[in-house]
Coordinates of C-alpha atoms and ligand atoms in Angstrom, one line a residue:
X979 CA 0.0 0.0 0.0
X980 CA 1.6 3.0 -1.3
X981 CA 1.7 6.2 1.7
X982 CA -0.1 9.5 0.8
X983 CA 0.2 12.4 3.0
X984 CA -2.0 15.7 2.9
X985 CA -1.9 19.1 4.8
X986 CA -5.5 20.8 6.0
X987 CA -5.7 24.3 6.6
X988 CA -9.6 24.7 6.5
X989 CA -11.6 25.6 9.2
X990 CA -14.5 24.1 7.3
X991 CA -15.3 21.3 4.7
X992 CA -15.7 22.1 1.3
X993 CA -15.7 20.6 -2.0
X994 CA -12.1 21.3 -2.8
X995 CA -11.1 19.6 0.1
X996 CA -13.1 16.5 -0.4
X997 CA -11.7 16.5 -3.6
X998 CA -8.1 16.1 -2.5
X999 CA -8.8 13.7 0.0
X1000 CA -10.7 11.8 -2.6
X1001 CA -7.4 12.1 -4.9
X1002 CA -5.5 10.9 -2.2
X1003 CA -7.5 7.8 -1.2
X1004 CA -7.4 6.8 -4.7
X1005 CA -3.4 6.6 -4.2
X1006 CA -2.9 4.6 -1.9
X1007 CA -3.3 4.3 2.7
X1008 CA -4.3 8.7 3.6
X1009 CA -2.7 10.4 6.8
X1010 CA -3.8 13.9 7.1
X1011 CA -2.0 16.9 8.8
X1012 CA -4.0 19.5 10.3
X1013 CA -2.5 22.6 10.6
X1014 CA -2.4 23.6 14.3
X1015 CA -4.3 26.8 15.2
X1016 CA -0.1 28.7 16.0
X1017 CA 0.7 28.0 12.2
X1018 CA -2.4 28.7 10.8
X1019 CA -1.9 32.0 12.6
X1020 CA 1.3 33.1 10.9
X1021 CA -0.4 33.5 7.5
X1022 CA -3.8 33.9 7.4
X1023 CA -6.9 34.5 10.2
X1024 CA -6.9 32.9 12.9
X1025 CA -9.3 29.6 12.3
X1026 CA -12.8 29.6 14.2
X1027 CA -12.4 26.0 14.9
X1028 CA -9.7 25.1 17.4
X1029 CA -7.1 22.0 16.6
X1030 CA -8.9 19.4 18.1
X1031 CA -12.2 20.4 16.3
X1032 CA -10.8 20.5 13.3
X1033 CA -8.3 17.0 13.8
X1034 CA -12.0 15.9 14.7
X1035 CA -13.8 16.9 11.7
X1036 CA -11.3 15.5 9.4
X1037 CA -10.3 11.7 10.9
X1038 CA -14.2 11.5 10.5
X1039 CA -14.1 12.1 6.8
X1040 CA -14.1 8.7 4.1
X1041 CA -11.0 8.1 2.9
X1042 CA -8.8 9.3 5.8
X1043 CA -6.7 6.5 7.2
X1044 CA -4.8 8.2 10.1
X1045 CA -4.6 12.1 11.0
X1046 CA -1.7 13.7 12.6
X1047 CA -0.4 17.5 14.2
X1048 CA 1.2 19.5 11.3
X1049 CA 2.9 22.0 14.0
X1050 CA 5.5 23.8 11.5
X1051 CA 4.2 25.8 8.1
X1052 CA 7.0 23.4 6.4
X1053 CA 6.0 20.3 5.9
X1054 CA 9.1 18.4 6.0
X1055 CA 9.5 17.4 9.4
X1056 CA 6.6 15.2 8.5
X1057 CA 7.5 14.1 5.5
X1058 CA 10.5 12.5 6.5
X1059 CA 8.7 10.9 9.3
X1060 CA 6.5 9.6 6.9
X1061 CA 8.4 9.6 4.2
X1062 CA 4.9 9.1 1.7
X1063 CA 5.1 8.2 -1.8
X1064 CA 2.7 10.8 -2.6
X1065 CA 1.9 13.9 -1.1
X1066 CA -1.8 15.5 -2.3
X1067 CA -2.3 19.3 -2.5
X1068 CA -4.7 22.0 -4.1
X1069 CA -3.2 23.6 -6.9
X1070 CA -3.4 27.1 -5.2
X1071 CA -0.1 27.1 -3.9
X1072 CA 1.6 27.5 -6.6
X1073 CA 2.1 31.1 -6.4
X1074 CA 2.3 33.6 -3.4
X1075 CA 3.4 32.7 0.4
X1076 CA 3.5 29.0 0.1
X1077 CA 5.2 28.9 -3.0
X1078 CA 8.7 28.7 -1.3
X1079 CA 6.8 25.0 1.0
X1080 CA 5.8 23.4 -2.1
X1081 CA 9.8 23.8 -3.3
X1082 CA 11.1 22.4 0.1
X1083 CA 8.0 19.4 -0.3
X1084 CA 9.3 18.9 -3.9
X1085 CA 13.4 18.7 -3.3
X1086 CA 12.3 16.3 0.1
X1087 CA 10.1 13.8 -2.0
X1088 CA 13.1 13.8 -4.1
X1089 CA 15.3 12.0 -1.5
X1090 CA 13.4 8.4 -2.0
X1091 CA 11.3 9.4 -5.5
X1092 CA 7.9 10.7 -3.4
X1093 CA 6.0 12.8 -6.3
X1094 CA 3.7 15.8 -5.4
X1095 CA 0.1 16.1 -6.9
X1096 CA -1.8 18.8 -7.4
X1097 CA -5.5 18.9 -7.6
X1098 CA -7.0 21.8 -9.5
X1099 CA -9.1 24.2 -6.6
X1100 CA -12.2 25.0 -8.1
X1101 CA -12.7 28.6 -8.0
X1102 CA -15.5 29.7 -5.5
X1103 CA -15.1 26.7 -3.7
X1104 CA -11.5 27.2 -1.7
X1105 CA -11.6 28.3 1.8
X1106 CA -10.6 31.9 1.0
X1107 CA -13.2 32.0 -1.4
X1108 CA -15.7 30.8 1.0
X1109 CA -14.2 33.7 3.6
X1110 CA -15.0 36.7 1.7
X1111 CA -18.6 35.1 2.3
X1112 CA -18.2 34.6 5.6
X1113 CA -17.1 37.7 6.5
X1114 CA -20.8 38.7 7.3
X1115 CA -20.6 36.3 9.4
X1116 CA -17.1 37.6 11.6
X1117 CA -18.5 41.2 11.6
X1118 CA -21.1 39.8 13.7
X1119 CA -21.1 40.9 16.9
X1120 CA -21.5 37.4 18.5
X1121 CA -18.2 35.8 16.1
X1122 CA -16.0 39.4 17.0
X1123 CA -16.5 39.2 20.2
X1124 CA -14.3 36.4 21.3
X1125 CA -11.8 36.6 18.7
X1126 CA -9.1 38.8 21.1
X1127 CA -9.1 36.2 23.2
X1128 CA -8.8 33.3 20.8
X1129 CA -6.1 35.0 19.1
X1130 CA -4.1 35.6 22.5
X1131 CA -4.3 31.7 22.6
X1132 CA -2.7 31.2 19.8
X1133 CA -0.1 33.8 19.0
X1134 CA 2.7 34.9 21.4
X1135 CA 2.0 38.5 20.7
X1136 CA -1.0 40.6 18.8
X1137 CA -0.8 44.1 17.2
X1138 CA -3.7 46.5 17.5
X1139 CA -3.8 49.7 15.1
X1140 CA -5.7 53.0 15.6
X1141 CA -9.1 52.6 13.7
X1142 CA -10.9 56.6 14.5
X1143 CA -14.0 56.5 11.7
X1144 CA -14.9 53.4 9.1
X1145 CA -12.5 55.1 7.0
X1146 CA -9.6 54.7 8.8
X1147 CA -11.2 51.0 9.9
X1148 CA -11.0 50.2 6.2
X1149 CA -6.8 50.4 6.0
X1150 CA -7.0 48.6 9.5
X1151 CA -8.8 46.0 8.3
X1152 CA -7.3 45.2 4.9
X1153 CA -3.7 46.9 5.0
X1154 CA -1.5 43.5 4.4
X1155 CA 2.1 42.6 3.7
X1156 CA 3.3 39.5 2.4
X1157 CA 6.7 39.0 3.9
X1158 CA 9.9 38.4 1.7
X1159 CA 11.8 36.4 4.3
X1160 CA 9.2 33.7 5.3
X1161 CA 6.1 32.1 4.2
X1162 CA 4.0 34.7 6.3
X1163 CA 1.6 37.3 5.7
X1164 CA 1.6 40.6 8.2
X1165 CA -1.8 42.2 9.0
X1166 CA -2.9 44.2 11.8
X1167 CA -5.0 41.8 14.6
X1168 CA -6.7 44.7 16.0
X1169 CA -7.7 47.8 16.2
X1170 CA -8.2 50.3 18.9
X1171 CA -10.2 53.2 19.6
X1172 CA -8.1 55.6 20.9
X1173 CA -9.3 58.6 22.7
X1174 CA -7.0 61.1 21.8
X1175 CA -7.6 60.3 18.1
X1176 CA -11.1 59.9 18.3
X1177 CA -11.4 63.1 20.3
X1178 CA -8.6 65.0 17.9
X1179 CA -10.5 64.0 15.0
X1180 CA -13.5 66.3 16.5
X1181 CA -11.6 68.9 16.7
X1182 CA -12.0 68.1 20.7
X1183 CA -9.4 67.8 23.8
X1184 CA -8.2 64.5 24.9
X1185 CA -10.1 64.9 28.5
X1186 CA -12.9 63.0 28.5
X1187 CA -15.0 65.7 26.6
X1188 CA -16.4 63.5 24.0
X1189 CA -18.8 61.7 25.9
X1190 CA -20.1 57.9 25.9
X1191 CA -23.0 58.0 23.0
X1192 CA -20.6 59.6 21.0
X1193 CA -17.7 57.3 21.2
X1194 CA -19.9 54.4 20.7
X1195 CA -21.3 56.2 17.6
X1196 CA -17.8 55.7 16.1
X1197 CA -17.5 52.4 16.9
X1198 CA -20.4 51.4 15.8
X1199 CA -19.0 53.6 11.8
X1200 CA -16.2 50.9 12.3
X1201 CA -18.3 47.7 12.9
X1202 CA -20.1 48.3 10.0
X1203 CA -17.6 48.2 7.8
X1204 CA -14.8 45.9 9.2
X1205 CA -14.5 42.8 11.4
X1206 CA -11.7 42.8 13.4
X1207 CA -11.6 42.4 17.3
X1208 CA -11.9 46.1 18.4
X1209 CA -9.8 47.0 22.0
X1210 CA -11.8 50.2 23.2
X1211 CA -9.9 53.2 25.1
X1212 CA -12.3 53.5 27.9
X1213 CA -10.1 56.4 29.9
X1214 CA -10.8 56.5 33.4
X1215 CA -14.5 54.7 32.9
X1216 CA -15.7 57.4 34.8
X1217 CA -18.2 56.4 37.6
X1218 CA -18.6 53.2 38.6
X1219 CA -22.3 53.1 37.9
X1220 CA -21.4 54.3 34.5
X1221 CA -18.9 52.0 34.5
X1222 CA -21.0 49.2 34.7
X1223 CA -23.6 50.0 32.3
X1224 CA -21.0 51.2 29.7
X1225 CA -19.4 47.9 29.8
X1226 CA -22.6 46.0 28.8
X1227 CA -23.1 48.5 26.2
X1228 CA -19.8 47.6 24.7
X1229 CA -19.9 44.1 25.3
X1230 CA -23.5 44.0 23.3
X1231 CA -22.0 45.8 20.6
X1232 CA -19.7 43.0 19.7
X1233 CA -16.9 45.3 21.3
X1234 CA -13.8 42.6 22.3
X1235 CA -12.0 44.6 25.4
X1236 CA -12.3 47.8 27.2
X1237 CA -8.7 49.4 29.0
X1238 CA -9.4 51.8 31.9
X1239 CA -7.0 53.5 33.3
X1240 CA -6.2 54.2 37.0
X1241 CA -6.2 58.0 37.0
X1242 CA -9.4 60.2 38.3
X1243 CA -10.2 63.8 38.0
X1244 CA -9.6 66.2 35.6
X1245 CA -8.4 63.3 32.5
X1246 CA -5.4 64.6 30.9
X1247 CA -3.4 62.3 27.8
X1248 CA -0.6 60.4 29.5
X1249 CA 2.2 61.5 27.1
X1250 CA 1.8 64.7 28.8
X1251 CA 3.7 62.8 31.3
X1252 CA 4.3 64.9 35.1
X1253 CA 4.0 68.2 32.8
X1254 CA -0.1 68.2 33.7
X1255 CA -1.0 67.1 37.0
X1256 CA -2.0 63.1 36.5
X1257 CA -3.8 62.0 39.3
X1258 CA -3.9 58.2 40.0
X1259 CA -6.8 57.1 41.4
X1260 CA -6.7 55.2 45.1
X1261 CA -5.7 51.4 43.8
X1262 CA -8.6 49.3 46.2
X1263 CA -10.9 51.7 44.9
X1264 CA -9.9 51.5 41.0
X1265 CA -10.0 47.7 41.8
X1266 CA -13.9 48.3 43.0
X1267 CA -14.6 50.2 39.6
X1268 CA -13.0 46.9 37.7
X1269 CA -14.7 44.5 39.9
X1270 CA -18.0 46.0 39.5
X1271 CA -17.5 46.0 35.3
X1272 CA -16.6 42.2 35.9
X1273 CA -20.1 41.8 37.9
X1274 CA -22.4 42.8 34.6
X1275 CA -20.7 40.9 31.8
X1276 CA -22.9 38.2 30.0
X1277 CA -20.0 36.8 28.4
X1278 CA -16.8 34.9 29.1
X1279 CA -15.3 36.8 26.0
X1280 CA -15.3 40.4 26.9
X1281 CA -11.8 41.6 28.8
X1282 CA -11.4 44.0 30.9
X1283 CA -7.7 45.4 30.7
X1284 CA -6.7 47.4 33.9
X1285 CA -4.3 49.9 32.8
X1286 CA -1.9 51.2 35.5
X1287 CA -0.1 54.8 34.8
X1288 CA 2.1 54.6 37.6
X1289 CA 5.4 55.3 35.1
X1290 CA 3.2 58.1 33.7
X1291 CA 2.7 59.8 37.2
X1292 CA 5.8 59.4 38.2
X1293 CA 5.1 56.8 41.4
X1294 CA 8.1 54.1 39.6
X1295 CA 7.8 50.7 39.5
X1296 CA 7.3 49.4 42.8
X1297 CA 3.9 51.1 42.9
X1298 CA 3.2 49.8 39.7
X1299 CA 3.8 46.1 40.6
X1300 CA 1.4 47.0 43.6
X1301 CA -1.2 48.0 41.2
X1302 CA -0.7 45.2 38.8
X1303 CA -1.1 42.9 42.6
X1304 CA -4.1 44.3 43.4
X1305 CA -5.9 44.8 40.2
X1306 CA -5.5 41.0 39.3
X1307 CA -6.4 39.7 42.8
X1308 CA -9.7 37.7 42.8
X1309 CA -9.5 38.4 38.8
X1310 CA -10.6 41.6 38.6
X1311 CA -8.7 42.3 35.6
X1312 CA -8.1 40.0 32.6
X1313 CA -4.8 41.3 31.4
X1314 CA -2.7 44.4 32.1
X1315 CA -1.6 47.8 30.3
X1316 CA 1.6 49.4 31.4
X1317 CA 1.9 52.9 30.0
X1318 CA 5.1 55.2 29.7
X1319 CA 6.0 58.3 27.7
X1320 CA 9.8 57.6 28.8
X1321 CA 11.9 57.3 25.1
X1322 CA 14.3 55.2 26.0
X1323 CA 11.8 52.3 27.2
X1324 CA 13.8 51.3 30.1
X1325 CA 11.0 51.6 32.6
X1326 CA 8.8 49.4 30.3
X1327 CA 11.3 46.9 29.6
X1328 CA 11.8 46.7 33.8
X1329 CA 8.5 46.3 34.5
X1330 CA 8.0 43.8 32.0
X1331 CA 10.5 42.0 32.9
X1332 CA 9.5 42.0 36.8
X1333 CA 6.1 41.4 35.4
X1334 CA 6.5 38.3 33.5
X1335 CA 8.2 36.5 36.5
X1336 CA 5.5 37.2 39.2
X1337 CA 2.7 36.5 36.2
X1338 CA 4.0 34.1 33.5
X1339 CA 0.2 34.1 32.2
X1340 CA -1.6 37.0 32.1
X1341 CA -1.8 39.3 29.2
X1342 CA 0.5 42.6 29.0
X1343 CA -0.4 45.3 26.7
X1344 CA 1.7 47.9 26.0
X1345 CA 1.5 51.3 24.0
X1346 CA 5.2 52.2 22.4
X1347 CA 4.7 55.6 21.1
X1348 CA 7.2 56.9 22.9
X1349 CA 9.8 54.3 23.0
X1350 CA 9.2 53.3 19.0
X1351 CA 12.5 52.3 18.3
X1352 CA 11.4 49.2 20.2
X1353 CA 10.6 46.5 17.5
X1354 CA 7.5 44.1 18.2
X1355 CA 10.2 41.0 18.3
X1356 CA 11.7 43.3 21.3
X1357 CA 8.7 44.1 22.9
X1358 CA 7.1 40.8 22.6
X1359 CA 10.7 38.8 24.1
X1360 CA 10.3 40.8 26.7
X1361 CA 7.0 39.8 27.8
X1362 CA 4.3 41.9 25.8
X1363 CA 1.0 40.4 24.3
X1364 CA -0.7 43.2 23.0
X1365 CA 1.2 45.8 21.2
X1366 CA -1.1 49.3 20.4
X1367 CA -0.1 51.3 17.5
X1368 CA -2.3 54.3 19.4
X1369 CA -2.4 57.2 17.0
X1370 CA -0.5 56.8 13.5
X1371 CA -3.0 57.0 11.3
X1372 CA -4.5 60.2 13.0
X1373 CA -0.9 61.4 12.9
X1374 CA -0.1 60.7 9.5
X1375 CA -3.3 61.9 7.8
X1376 CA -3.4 65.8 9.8
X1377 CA 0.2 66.4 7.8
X1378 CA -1.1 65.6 4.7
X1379 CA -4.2 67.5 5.0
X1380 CA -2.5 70.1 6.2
X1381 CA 0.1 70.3 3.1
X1382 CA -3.0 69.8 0.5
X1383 CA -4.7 72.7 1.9
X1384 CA -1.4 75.3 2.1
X1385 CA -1.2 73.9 -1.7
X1386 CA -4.5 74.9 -2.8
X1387 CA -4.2 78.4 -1.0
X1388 CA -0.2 78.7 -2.4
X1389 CA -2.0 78.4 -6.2
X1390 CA -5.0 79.8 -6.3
X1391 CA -5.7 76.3 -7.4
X1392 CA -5.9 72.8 -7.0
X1393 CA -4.1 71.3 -9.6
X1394 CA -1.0 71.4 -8.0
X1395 CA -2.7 69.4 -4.9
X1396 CA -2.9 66.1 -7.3
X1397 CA 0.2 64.7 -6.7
X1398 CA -0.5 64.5 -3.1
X1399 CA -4.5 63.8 -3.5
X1400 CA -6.0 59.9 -4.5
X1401 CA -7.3 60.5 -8.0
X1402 CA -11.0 61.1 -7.7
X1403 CA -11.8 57.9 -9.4
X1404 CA -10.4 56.0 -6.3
X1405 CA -12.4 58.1 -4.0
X1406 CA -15.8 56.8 -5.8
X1407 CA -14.8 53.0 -5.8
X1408 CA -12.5 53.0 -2.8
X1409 CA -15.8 52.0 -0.5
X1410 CA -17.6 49.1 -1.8
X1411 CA -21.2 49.7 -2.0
X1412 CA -22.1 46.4 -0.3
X1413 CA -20.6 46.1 3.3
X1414 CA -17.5 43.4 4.3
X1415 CA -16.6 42.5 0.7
Ligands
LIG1322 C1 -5.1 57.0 23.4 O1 -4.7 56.6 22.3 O2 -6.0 57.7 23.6 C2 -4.4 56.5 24.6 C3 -2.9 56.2 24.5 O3 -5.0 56.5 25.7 S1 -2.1 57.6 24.9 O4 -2.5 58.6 24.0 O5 -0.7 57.3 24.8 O6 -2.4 57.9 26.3
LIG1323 MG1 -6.8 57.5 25.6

C-alpha cells in the first residue's frame, strides 16, 4: 500500500477539500496533517475552529486513514517521518506565500522518489473563497466578540492599530504585507479606539470631553464596515455606575475589550507625562470600579484590561507592581496595560521584565509611542501580548491634510494638490457599496 500524505488548513469542509482527500485515497493508505491553530496563525486569520475540532472533523471524513499534528508551516519534518510516496495538495499554492513550501515538499520527496500532486481548486469553492462570504458572518457581533481572546491563545504577541472612523477601519482592516523572508503574511490583529484620536478627529481635547453615546457612535462607523476584534480606550471609565452599564453597552455591541486607566479627576493624555497634574486614582478603589465592570458581563469573552499609569505619574515601578497585585487579585482584571511616555523604554522593559516573573500568564499590553524604536520581536521577548499602534494613522493623515490645503491656497488652485490627492476615481470605488466585501 503505497503512503499519501495531505496538509488541512480549512476551518470548514468544502468541495475542494473533499476532492483532494478523494485524490489521495485513490493513491494509496491517507494520513492527514491538520495545521495547528499557532501556524495557521502566521499566515492567514486565525481559524474559528480550534485544533482538536478540526483533527475531529477531518479523521471523521471517508478516505482518511490516520490524522496527525502538522505543527510547522513546512511540511518536512513530517515528511521524512513519513516519508509518503505521494503527497496530495490544491493547486493554489503555486504562487504567493506558500510557494517557497511546495519547493522544500518537492526537493524532500526527491530523496526516495515521493512525487507531489496537485488537484485543480475550483474557483469559489476554496476556503478563501468561502471567507469573503463569511465575512458577514465575523462582523457579527456574537463571532467578533471572542476573537481577542482566541487570538491571544494562539499567537505569542498581537498588534492592534488606531481605527478613528470606518475610513480609517478600512486600511485597519485590509492593509496586508506578504513578507519576503518567510512564508507569512503581516496584517494588523486589531484595532483600537483611541481617545486622543477619536477626540482630535472632533476637533475636541483628549479629557474625556467627548462623551459615551458619542464614542460608541464611532465604533459602531467601524463595525459596520470591518470585522476585526476592536480593543476600546475606555479612559478613566468614569463612575462606577457608568462603568458598569458602559461595559454591557460595549460588550452588546460585539466590542472585544475595554482598558481603563487608574487616573481620576480632571483626564489629561498620558504622554503629557508629570507636565499636567496626573492623578492616580486610590488602587482598592480602582479595583472596586474593575470589579463592579466584571459583575455585569454576560459573556466569558469580553476583557477587561486594567491599565496602571504609575510610570506616567511618576510613582516608579514598585507602585506599579502593587497595582498590577491588586488589580489581578480575585480576577478583577483579565490582562494588564503598562503605560510610559519615557523614550528610551527602560521603565517598560523593567517592568515587564518584573512582570512576566511574578505572572507568567496573564496578558500585558503595552503602547510604544514613545519608546518606537522598540521592534514588536523586542517588545514581545520581553514579555508583551498586545502591542497598540495608538495614533498613526490620525498622525499621518493631519500632515497631509495640512500640506493639500497650504497647496491649494499657495496656487490659487488645486491642480498642483494632485500629486499628493487619491485621484477622484479611487475616492468613488475606494468603499464598496455592499458592506465586508
Ligand atoms: C489613546 O490613544 O487615547 C491612549 C494612549 O490612551 S495615549 O494617548 O498614549 O495615552
Ligand atoms: Mg486615551
Amino acid at each position: 500500500m503505497k503512503r499519501v500524505y495531505t496538509p488541512i488548513a480549512s476551518d470548514f469542509v468544502h468541495t475542494g477539500i473533499l476532492n483532494v482527500i478523494r485524490t489521495c485515497a485513490s493513491l494509496g493508505e491517507v494520513t492527514v496533517g491538520v495545521l495547528t491553530d499557532e501556524v495557521i496563525a502566521t499566515y492567514k486569520r486565525v481559524p474559528m475552529l480550534d485544533w482538536e475540532a478540526r483533527a475531529e472533523i477531518f479523521s471523521n471524513i471517508k478516505g482518511v486513514d490516520h490524522l496527525v499534528k502538522q505543527d510547522t508551516l513546512s511540511l518536512k519534518g513530517n515528511l521524512l517521518a513519513l516519508r509518503p510516496d505521494y503527497v496530495v495538495h490544491g493547486d493554489d499554492w503555486r504562487t504567493g506565500i506558500q510557494s517557497s513550501i511546495r519547493q522544500e515538499v518537492e526537493e524532500t520527496l526527491a530523496q526516495w522518489g515521493g512525487e507531489l500532486i496537485e488537484v485543480p481548486y475550483t474557483i469559489g469553492v476554496s476556503s478563501t473563497g468561502l471567507e469573503e462570504e463569511l465575512r458577514q458572518v465575523w462582523g457579527a457581533p456574537d463571532s467578533r466578540r471572542g476573537r481577542l481572546r482566541r487570538l491571544l491563545s494562539v499567537k505569542p504577541c498581537i498588534t492592534a492599530m488606531e481605527a478613528s472612523n470606518g475610513l480609517s477601519g478600512l486600511i485597519v482592516e485590509n492593509a496586508h504585507i506578504d513578507s519576503n523572508d518567510s512564508a507569512s503574511v503581516k496584517e494588523f490583529d486589531a484595532m483600537w479606539i483611541s481617545s486622543l484620536c477619536d477626540s482630535a478627529f472632533k476637533g475636541k481635547p483628549d479629557i474625556e470631553l467627548v462623551d459615551f453615546t458619542s464614542r460608541i457612535r464611532t465604533v459602531e462607523d467601524i463595525m459596520e464596515v470591518t470585522t476585526k476584534p476592536i480593543i476600546f480606550d475606555g479612559d478613566t471609565g468614569g463612575r462606577k455606575e457608568h462603568f458598569m452599564s458602559n461595559v454591557r453597552t460595549l460588550e452588546r455591541l460585539g466590542v472585544s475589550a475595554v482598558i481603563v486607566e487608574d487616573k481620576t479627576g480632571l483626564k489629561q493624555n498620558s504622554l503629557f507625562g508629570t507636565s499636567r497634574v496626573q492623578t492616580q486614582d486610590d488602587p482598592h478603589v480602582f479595583a472596586e470600579k474593575l470589579a463592579a465592570g466584571k459583575s455585569v458581563l454576560r459573556t466569558k469573552e469580553f476583557m477587561i484590561i486594567a491599565r496602571i499609569e504609575s510610570l506616567i505619574a511618576g510613582a516608579g515601578l514598585e507602585d506599579a507592581l502593587d497595582r498590577a497585585r491588586i488589580y489581578l487579585d480575585e480576577g478583577r482584571a483579565d490582562a494588564i496595560m503598562i503605560h510610559s511616555k519615557s523614550k528610551d523604554g527602560d521603565d517598560i522593559l523593567e517592568f515587564m521584565g518584573k512582570f512576566r516573573a511574578e505572572w507568567p500568564d496573564v496578558p500585558l499590553v503595552v503602547v510604544p509611542t514613545a519608546y518606537n524604536h522598540l521592534t514588536e520581536k523586542e517588545l514581545a521577548s520581553a514579555g508583551a501580548n498586545i502591542i497598540i499602534y495608538a495614533n498613526h494613522l490620525l498622525r499621518a493623515a493631519y500632515p497631509a491634510m495640512q500640506q493639500a490645503a497650504l497647496t491649494i491656497l499657495e496656487n490659487g488652485r488645486s491642480l498642483e494638490a494632485d500629486p499628493i490627492c487619491l485621484p477622484l476615481k479611487e475616492v468613488l470605488t475606494l468603499i464598496p457599496e455592499v458592506p465586508h466585501g
